[in-house]
Short mmCIF file of C-alpha atoms in Angstrom, two decimals:
data_model
loop_
_atom_site.label_atom_id
_atom_site.label_comp_id
_atom_site.label_asym_id
_atom_site.label_seq_id
_atom_site.Cartn_x
_atom_site.Cartn_y
_atom_site.Cartn_z
CA MET H 9 0.00 0.00 0.00
CA SER H 10 1.21 3.46 -0.87
CA ARG H 11 0.52 5.02 2.50
CA ARG H 12 0.30 3.10 5.70
CA VAL H 13 -3.27 2.47 6.83
CA THR H 14 -2.61 -0.39 9.25
CA GLY H 15 0.26 -1.68 11.32
CA PRO H 16 3.08 -3.76 9.76
CA GLU H 17 1.65 -6.93 11.33
CA ILE H 18 -1.28 -6.99 8.88
CA ASP H 19 0.98 -6.14 5.91
CA ARG H 20 3.17 -9.10 6.80
CA LEU H 21 0.12 -11.38 7.03
CA ILE H 22 -0.97 -10.23 3.54
CA GLN H 23 2.51 -10.80 2.10
CA LEU H 24 2.69 -14.35 3.45
CA LEU H 25 -0.87 -15.21 2.38
CA ALA H 26 -0.06 -13.99 -1.15
CA ARG H 27 2.55 -16.76 -1.39
CA LEU H 28 -0.11 -19.48 -1.14
CA PRO H 29 -1.04 -21.07 -4.48
CA GLY H 30 -4.37 -19.72 -5.68
CA LEU H 31 -4.07 -16.42 -3.82
CA GLY H 32 -2.77 -13.28 -5.54
CA PRO H 33 -2.11 -9.92 -3.87
CA ARG H 34 -5.76 -8.87 -4.15
CA SER H 35 -7.26 -12.07 -2.76
CA ALA H 36 -4.57 -12.19 -0.06
CA ARG H 37 -5.81 -8.78 1.11
CA ARG H 38 -9.39 -10.01 1.12
CA ALA H 39 -8.36 -13.14 3.01
CA ALA H 40 -6.37 -11.12 5.57
CA LEU H 41 -9.31 -8.80 6.13
CA GLN H 42 -11.66 -11.74 6.55
CA LEU H 43 -9.22 -13.29 9.02
CA VAL H 44 -8.86 -10.23 11.22
CA LYS H 45 -12.61 -9.64 11.15
CA LYS H 46 -13.25 -13.22 12.27
CA LYS H 47 -10.44 -13.23 14.78
CA ASP H 48 -11.81 -15.82 17.18
CA GLN H 49 -13.72 -17.99 14.71
CA LEU H 50 -11.05 -18.20 11.99
CA LEU H 51 -7.74 -16.38 12.55
CA ARG H 52 -6.86 -17.91 15.91
CA PRO H 53 -7.95 -21.50 15.04
CA LEU H 54 -6.02 -21.30 11.76
CA ALA H 55 -2.91 -19.99 13.50
CA GLU H 56 -3.13 -22.88 15.96
CA ALA H 57 -3.76 -25.48 13.23
CA MET H 58 -0.70 -24.18 11.39
CA THR H 59 1.48 -24.31 14.48
CA VAL H 60 0.32 -27.88 15.19
CA ALA H 61 0.99 -28.86 11.58
CA ALA H 62 4.44 -27.20 11.58
CA ASP H 63 5.34 -29.00 14.79
CA ASN H 64 4.14 -32.41 13.65
CA VAL H 65 4.24 -32.77 9.89
CA THR H 66 6.99 -34.93 8.49
CA THR H 67 7.75 -36.83 5.29
CA CYS H 68 7.28 -40.60 5.38
CA ARG H 69 10.70 -42.18 4.87
CA THR H 70 9.09 -45.20 3.22
CA CYS H 71 6.80 -43.67 0.59
CA GLY H 72 7.34 -39.90 0.66
CA ASN H 73 3.78 -39.01 1.75
CA VAL H 74 3.44 -36.09 4.17
CA ASP H 75 1.88 -36.98 7.48
CA THR H 76 2.14 -36.34 11.20
CA HIS H 77 3.92 -39.62 11.80
CA ASP H 78 6.55 -41.73 10.03
CA PRO H 79 5.82 -44.33 8.64
CA CYS H 80 2.65 -42.59 7.44
CA THR H 81 -1.03 -43.52 7.67
CA VAL H 82 -0.96 -45.18 4.24
CA CYS H 83 2.15 -47.26 4.94
CA THR H 84 0.82 -48.48 8.28
CA ASP H 85 -2.77 -49.20 7.14
CA PRO H 86 -3.16 -53.02 7.46
CA ARG H 87 -6.19 -53.08 5.12
CA ARG H 88 -4.18 -52.04 2.09
CA ASP H 89 -2.80 -54.44 -0.50
CA GLU H 90 0.93 -54.52 0.21
CA SER H 91 1.75 -56.23 -3.07
CA VAL H 92 0.86 -53.19 -5.22
CA ILE H 93 2.78 -49.90 -5.22
CA VAL H 94 1.36 -46.91 -7.08
CA VAL H 95 4.19 -44.57 -8.15
CA VAL H 96 3.24 -40.88 -8.28
CA GLU H 97 5.16 -37.67 -8.92
CA ASP H 98 3.81 -35.65 -6.05
CA VAL H 99 1.91 -36.00 -2.78
CA SER H 100 -0.98 -34.13 -4.41
CA ASP H 101 -1.29 -37.01 -6.93
CA LEU H 102 -1.44 -39.50 -4.05
CA TRP H 103 -4.25 -37.51 -2.48
CA ALA H 104 -6.07 -37.23 -5.82
CA LEU H 105 -5.93 -41.00 -6.40
CA GLU H 106 -7.14 -41.65 -2.85
CA ARG H 107 -10.12 -39.35 -3.42
CA SER H 108 -11.02 -41.39 -6.49
CA ASN H 109 -11.19 -44.51 -4.31
CA ALA H 110 -9.86 -46.42 -7.32
CA ILE H 111 -7.29 -48.59 -5.60
CA ASN H 112 -6.44 -49.76 -2.12
CA ALA H 113 -2.67 -50.11 -2.32
CA ARG H 114 0.58 -48.57 -1.13
CA TYR H 115 2.18 -45.53 -2.77
CA HIS H 116 5.59 -44.21 -3.63
CA VAL H 117 6.13 -40.48 -4.16
CA LEU H 118 9.02 -39.70 -6.53
CA GLY H 119 9.08 -36.01 -5.67
CA GLY H 120 9.06 -34.79 -9.28
CA THR H 121 10.02 -35.95 -12.76
CA LEU H 122 13.30 -36.34 -14.57
CA SER H 123 13.96 -33.07 -16.34
CA PRO H 124 17.43 -32.65 -17.85
CA LEU H 125 16.65 -29.04 -18.83
CA ASP H 126 15.97 -28.17 -15.18
CA GLY H 127 18.95 -30.23 -14.03
CA ILE H 128 16.77 -32.86 -12.31
CA GLY H 129 18.38 -36.29 -12.63
CA PRO H 130 17.60 -39.71 -11.13
CA ASP H 131 19.44 -38.91 -7.89
CA ASP H 132 17.14 -35.95 -7.24
CA LEU H 133 14.09 -38.22 -7.20
CA ASN H 134 13.26 -40.97 -4.72
CA ILE H 135 13.82 -43.76 -7.26
CA ALA H 136 16.45 -45.65 -5.23
CA GLY H 137 13.89 -45.95 -2.40
CA LEU H 138 11.39 -47.54 -4.80
CA VAL H 139 13.93 -50.05 -6.10
CA GLU H 140 14.82 -50.92 -2.51
CA ARG H 141 11.16 -51.49 -1.56
CA VAL H 142 10.60 -53.73 -4.58
CA ALA H 143 13.88 -55.62 -4.03
CA ALA H 144 12.86 -56.30 -0.42
CA GLY H 145 10.17 -58.60 -1.86
CA GLY H 146 6.41 -58.95 -1.48
CA VAL H 147 5.61 -56.49 -4.30
CA LYS H 148 3.87 -58.02 -7.32
CA GLU H 149 2.91 -54.92 -9.30
CA VAL H 150 4.14 -51.36 -9.70
CA ILE H 151 1.61 -48.98 -11.28
CA LEU H 152 3.23 -45.89 -12.82
CA ALA H 153 0.66 -43.16 -12.16
CA VAL H 154 2.78 -40.28 -13.47
CA ASN H 155 1.46 -37.34 -15.46
CA ALA H 156 0.92 -37.88 -19.19
CA THR H 157 3.55 -35.24 -20.00
CA VAL H 158 6.87 -35.70 -21.79
CA ASP H 159 8.80 -35.50 -18.51
CA GLY H 160 6.34 -37.84 -16.82
CA GLN H 161 6.65 -40.44 -19.56
CA THR H 162 10.47 -40.15 -19.62
CA THR H 163 10.45 -40.78 -15.88
CA ALA H 164 8.12 -43.76 -16.34
CA HIS H 165 10.51 -45.33 -18.86
CA TYR H 166 13.50 -44.75 -16.60
CA VAL H 167 11.75 -46.23 -13.55
CA THR H 168 10.69 -49.27 -15.61
CA ASP H 169 14.33 -49.82 -16.63
CA ARG H 170 15.48 -49.65 -13.03
CA LEU H 171 12.84 -52.22 -11.95
CA GLN H 172 13.91 -54.67 -14.68
CA GLY H 173 14.98 -58.04 -13.33
CA LEU H 174 13.28 -57.62 -9.94
CA GLY H 175 10.40 -59.88 -10.99
CA VAL H 176 7.70 -57.24 -10.66
CA ALA H 177 4.94 -56.42 -13.16
CA VAL H 178 5.01 -52.75 -14.25
CA SER H 179 1.85 -51.09 -15.57
CA ARG H 180 0.80 -47.55 -16.41
CA LEU H 181 -2.48 -45.62 -16.34
CA ALA H 182 -4.77 -45.98 -19.36
CA HIS H 183 -4.98 -43.11 -21.84
CA GLY H 184 -8.38 -42.21 -23.23
CA VAL H 185 -11.37 -39.88 -23.17
CA PRO H 186 -11.90 -38.34 -19.72
CA VAL H 187 -15.25 -39.28 -18.18
CA GLY H 188 -17.67 -36.49 -19.10
CA GLY H 189 -15.29 -35.25 -21.80
CA GLU H 190 -16.48 -34.06 -25.19
CA LEU H 191 -14.58 -35.39 -28.19
CA ASP H 192 -14.66 -32.04 -29.95
CA TYR H 193 -12.54 -30.47 -27.20
CA LEU H 194 -9.95 -33.24 -26.95
CA ASP H 195 -6.52 -33.15 -28.56
CA GLU H 196 -5.54 -35.55 -31.36
CA GLY H 197 -3.15 -37.53 -29.15
CA THR H 198 -5.86 -38.37 -26.64
CA LEU H 199 -8.34 -39.31 -29.37
CA ALA H 200 -5.77 -41.54 -31.11
CA ALA H 201 -4.96 -43.24 -27.78
CA ALA H 202 -8.67 -43.74 -27.08
CA ILE H 203 -9.16 -45.39 -30.48
CA ARG H 204 -6.07 -47.60 -30.08
CA SER H 205 -7.16 -48.77 -26.62
CA ARG H 206 -10.86 -49.19 -27.50
CA THR H 207 -12.72 -51.86 -25.52
CA PRO H 208 -15.64 -54.18 -26.43
CA PHE H 209 -19.03 -52.57 -25.71
CA MET D 12 -11.05 -37.63 1.82
CA SER D 13 -12.68 -41.00 1.56
CA ARG D 14 -9.90 -42.95 3.24
CA ARG D 15 -7.46 -41.42 5.62
CA VAL D 16 -4.09 -40.72 4.00
CA THR D 17 -2.75 -38.24 6.54
CA GLY D 18 -3.28 -37.39 10.17
CA PRO D 19 -6.28 -35.30 11.30
CA GLU D 20 -4.01 -32.26 11.81
CA ILE D 21 -3.64 -31.74 8.06
CA ASP D 22 -7.35 -32.33 7.43
CA ARG D 23 -8.15 -29.63 9.96
CA LEU D 24 -5.71 -27.24 8.28
CA ILE D 25 -7.42 -27.88 4.92
CA GLN D 26 -10.88 -27.31 6.41
CA LEU D 27 -9.88 -23.98 7.92
CA LEU D 28 -8.06 -22.80 4.78
CA ALA D 29 -11.16 -23.62 2.72
CA ARG D 30 -13.05 -20.97 4.71
CA LEU D 31 -10.85 -18.18 3.36
CA PRO D 32 -12.44 -16.13 0.57
CA GLY D 33 -10.98 -17.13 -2.79
CA LEU D 34 -10.05 -20.66 -1.69
CA GLY D 35 -12.33 -23.62 -2.37
CA PRO D 36 -11.80 -27.20 -1.16
CA ARG D 37 -9.44 -27.98 -4.04
CA SER D 38 -7.25 -24.91 -3.70
CA ALA D 39 -7.28 -25.29 0.10
CA ARG D 40 -5.73 -28.74 -0.36
CA ARG D 41 -3.11 -27.34 -2.72
CA ALA D 42 -2.39 -24.52 -0.28
CA ALA D 43 -2.11 -26.94 2.67
CA LEU D 44 0.28 -29.16 0.74
CA GLN D 45 2.39 -26.17 -0.26
CA LEU D 46 2.44 -25.07 3.38
CA VAL D 47 3.58 -28.40 4.80
CA LYS D 48 6.18 -28.75 2.05
CA LYS D 49 7.58 -25.32 2.85
CA LYS D 50 7.34 -25.77 6.58
CA ASP D 51 10.12 -23.45 7.64
CA GLN D 52 9.88 -20.90 4.85
CA LEU D 53 6.09 -20.49 4.81
CA LEU D 54 4.02 -22.52 7.29
CA ARG D 55 5.80 -21.48 10.46
CA PRO D 56 6.16 -17.75 9.54
CA LEU D 57 2.49 -17.65 8.54
CA ALA D 58 1.40 -19.33 11.79
CA GLU D 59 3.43 -16.77 13.71
CA ALA D 60 2.12 -13.82 11.67
CA MET D 61 -1.42 -15.03 12.36
CA THR D 62 -0.82 -15.38 16.07
CA VAL D 63 0.69 -11.89 16.21
CA ALA D 64 -2.26 -10.49 14.25
CA ALA D 65 -4.79 -12.31 16.44
CA ASP D 66 -3.11 -10.96 19.57
CA ASN D 67 -2.84 -7.40 18.35
CA VAL D 68 -5.52 -6.54 15.81
CA THR D 69 -8.33 -4.36 17.01
CA THR D 70 -10.99 -2.09 15.52
CA CYS D 71 -10.37 1.65 15.73
CA ARG D 72 -13.07 3.14 17.96
CA THR D 73 -12.88 6.42 16.06
CA CYS D 74 -13.19 5.36 12.43
CA GLY D 75 -13.76 1.58 12.37
CA ASN D 76 -10.52 0.71 10.53
CA VAL D 77 -8.74 -2.49 11.64
CA ASP D 78 -5.26 -1.98 12.98
CA THR D 79 -2.91 -3.08 15.70
CA HIS D 80 -3.55 0.01 17.78
CA ASP D 81 -6.54 2.19 18.63
CA PRO D 82 -6.83 4.97 17.46
CA CYS D 83 -5.52 3.56 14.19
CA THR D 84 -2.68 4.62 11.89
CA VAL D 85 -5.04 6.70 9.73
CA CYS D 86 -6.63 8.54 12.66
CA THR D 87 -3.26 9.37 14.24
CA ASP D 88 -1.46 10.40 11.02
CA PRO D 89 -0.72 14.14 11.45
CA ARG D 90 -0.19 14.66 7.69
CA ARG D 91 -3.81 13.94 6.83
CA ASP D 92 -6.45 16.61 6.28
CA GLU D 93 -8.61 16.40 9.40
CA SER D 94 -11.38 18.52 7.89
CA VAL D 95 -12.45 15.84 5.38
CA ILE D 96 -14.01 12.49 6.31
CA VAL D 97 -14.48 9.81 3.63
CA VAL D 98 -17.39 7.53 4.57
CA VAL D 99 -17.05 3.91 3.35
CA GLU D 100 -19.06 0.74 3.84
CA ASP D 101 -16.21 -1.59 4.65
CA VAL D 102 -12.55 -1.60 5.67
CA SER D 103 -11.74 -3.09 2.25
CA ASP D 104 -13.11 0.10 0.64
CA LEU D 105 -10.85 2.20 2.87
CA TRP D 106 -7.87 0.12 1.73
CA ALA D 107 -8.94 0.40 -1.92
CA LEU D 108 -9.20 4.19 -1.74
CA GLU D 109 -5.82 4.42 -0.03
CA ARG D 110 -4.25 2.35 -2.80
CA SER D 111 -5.64 4.83 -5.33
CA ASN D 112 -3.80 7.64 -3.51
CA ALA D 113 -6.73 9.87 -4.46
CA ILE D 114 -7.21 11.69 -1.18
CA ASN D 115 -5.32 12.33 2.01
CA ALA D 116 -8.11 12.53 4.55
CA ARG D 117 -9.68 10.72 7.48
CA TYR D 118 -12.14 7.85 7.04
CA HIS D 119 -15.26 6.52 8.68
CA VAL D 120 -16.24 2.87 8.22
CA LEU D 121 -20.00 2.29 8.48
CA GLY D 122 -19.67 -1.49 8.66
CA GLY D 123 -22.26 -2.21 5.95
CA THR D 124 -25.30 -0.61 4.36
CA LEU D 125 -28.88 -0.11 5.43
CA SER D 126 -30.79 -3.15 4.25
CA PRO D 127 -34.36 -3.50 5.56
CA LEU D 128 -34.70 -6.91 3.87
CA ASP D 129 -31.73 -8.23 5.85
CA GLY D 130 -32.92 -6.48 9.00
CA ILE D 131 -30.00 -4.02 9.01
CA GLY D 132 -31.14 -0.66 10.36
CA PRO D 133 -29.31 2.57 11.29
CA ASP D 134 -28.42 1.24 14.74
CA ASP D 135 -26.50 -1.68 13.21
CA LEU D 136 -24.16 0.70 11.40
CA ASN D 137 -21.67 3.12 12.89
CA ILE D 138 -23.68 6.19 11.85
CA ALA D 139 -23.98 7.68 15.35
CA GLY D 140 -20.19 7.72 15.56
CA LEU D 141 -19.98 9.72 12.34
CA VAL D 142 -22.56 12.27 13.52
CA GLU D 143 -20.61 12.61 16.76
CA ARG D 144 -17.32 13.20 14.93
CA VAL D 145 -18.89 15.87 12.73
CA ALA D 146 -20.73 17.50 15.63
CA ALA D 147 -17.43 17.74 17.54
CA GLY D 148 -16.38 20.33 14.95
CA GLY D 149 -13.42 20.80 12.61
CA VAL D 150 -14.96 18.78 9.77
CA LYS D 151 -15.76 20.77 6.63
CA GLU D 152 -16.65 18.01 4.18
CA VAL D 153 -18.02 14.47 4.31
CA ILE D 154 -17.48 12.44 1.13
CA LEU D 155 -19.90 9.52 0.78
CA ALA D 156 -17.78 6.82 -0.89
CA VAL D 157 -20.40 4.06 -0.69
CA ASN D 158 -21.04 1.49 -3.39
CA ALA D 159 -23.23 2.54 -6.32
CA THR D 160 -25.84 -0.06 -5.36
CA VAL D 161 -29.43 0.49 -4.23
CA ASP D 162 -28.50 -0.24 -0.60
CA GLY D 163 -25.42 1.96 -0.85
CA GLN D 164 -27.40 4.89 -2.23
CA THR D 165 -30.17 4.44 0.37
CA THR D 166 -27.50 4.57 3.06
CA ALA D 167 -25.98 7.69 1.48
CA HIS D 168 -29.36 9.46 1.58
CA TYR D 169 -29.92 8.45 5.20
CA VAL D 170 -26.45 9.59 6.31
CA THR D 171 -26.95 12.91 4.49
CA ASP D 172 -30.22 13.44 6.40
CA ARG D 173 -28.51 12.74 9.70
CA LEU D 174 -25.75 15.26 8.93
CA GLN D 175 -28.26 18.02 8.08
CA GLY D 176 -27.86 21.12 10.19
CA LEU D 177 -24.31 20.31 11.33
CA GLY D 178 -22.85 22.81 8.86
CA VAL D 179 -20.85 20.28 6.87
CA ALA D 180 -20.69 19.90 3.07
CA VAL D 181 -21.73 16.43 1.90
CA SER D 182 -20.52 15.09 -1.45
CA ARG D 183 -20.58 11.74 -3.21
CA LEU D 184 -18.32 9.96 -5.70
CA ALA D 185 -18.81 10.83 -9.38
CA HIS D 186 -20.59 8.35 -11.63
CA GLY D 187 -19.20 7.78 -15.10
CA VAL D 188 -17.21 5.62 -17.48
CA PRO D 189 -14.50 3.62 -15.63
CA VAL D 190 -10.98 4.50 -16.79
CA GLY D 191 -10.10 1.97 -19.49
CA GLY D 192 -13.78 1.02 -19.87
CA GLU D 193 -15.39 0.40 -23.25
CA LEU D 194 -18.75 2.07 -23.83
CA ASP D 195 -20.16 -0.99 -25.58
CA TYR D 196 -19.84 -3.04 -22.38
CA LEU D 197 -21.32 -0.47 -20.00
CA ASP D 198 -24.90 -0.49 -18.73
CA GLU D 199 -27.38 2.24 -19.68
CA GLY D 200 -27.41 3.76 -16.19
CA THR D 201 -23.66 4.36 -16.25
CA LEU D 202 -23.76 5.79 -19.76
CA ALA D 203 -26.64 8.12 -18.86
CA ALA D 204 -24.76 9.29 -15.76
CA ALA D 205 -21.61 9.87 -17.82
CA ILE D 206 -23.55 12.01 -20.30
CA ARG D 207 -25.30 13.99 -17.56
CA SER D 208 -22.03 14.69 -15.76
CA ARG D 209 -20.02 15.43 -18.92
CA THR D 210 -17.15 17.86 -18.46
CA PRO D 211 -15.58 20.44 -20.84
CA PHE D 212 -12.77 18.95 -22.93
#
């Protein structure tokens, strides 16, 4: 703000809020104002929830999920199929797959994709940890649930190579028309993949 | 989430973040993930900034601005013209006007608009405080910077009535074409107002 209308404490709150994904400077101001107006219902509980999270959140050394204990909730859940590991790029992908309720298995978070242009090589991702888990035995299938981008697919190929000889089946997500998708709006690559992988009706 | 993938601490953080304006459930999850990934750079500083704000923020008893001291930064700034009070509906309007750098005066936050349908009458707004400030003397002009809505204009008329006889000039914001606005996209009311209030070129 050009001239000062509030104390520096509120300016600092706005600056930090603006660093959250999805909030720009304008919405950070709105959020800050909402917070200070609802001091006891929102600002204080949120401050406490953040302190609790900061004090407790850690990365699971087994799968890379974020949780308040290590090994994480997913790795310690006895009702999950231990013989299947779903490999994802990011924790957000793990959460997305869990919301879909599509599979009841373990996960492995790589922490990104191979990207030579950005200087990200195999040692920057948690690939060694995956190989170790598979080599330890008990894993029958590894599902590569990486993004359908060039970097994602490069990473998928590299991971497949590294798992060669460990006696594990490697699969990847199907390509095709998104549920609810309209053909007219889809790119040629997706349509071609959907035709190639067509199924009996 | 359907199945639990993280501890309840992170779920609570997501729930509270989703109550911020501009963040839905999806962006609240992204924000929470970003926060726990950047624990020391973002989560902890934000938690501290929120605690500091919660402990210190108060509403100015003179003008209704939110600040960390009362009277607020605006009311105690000696470089501002004390003879002009800009009346706004909300603190966010005060901040918006300050960003525009259009005027260097005092403010008065009403805290809403008269709205019989919502059961908001004169006693629910800080109108008495404004009358008191004007009656105390030293104020030459009151600028009604309320929204150009029906409720805003009703409130402006009511406030003007209440200031009658106190020897203060009452003005309102000009109506017209927004800077950068295209005539084709403007409503008839705005265009008519812009014609009526045309100025020599």
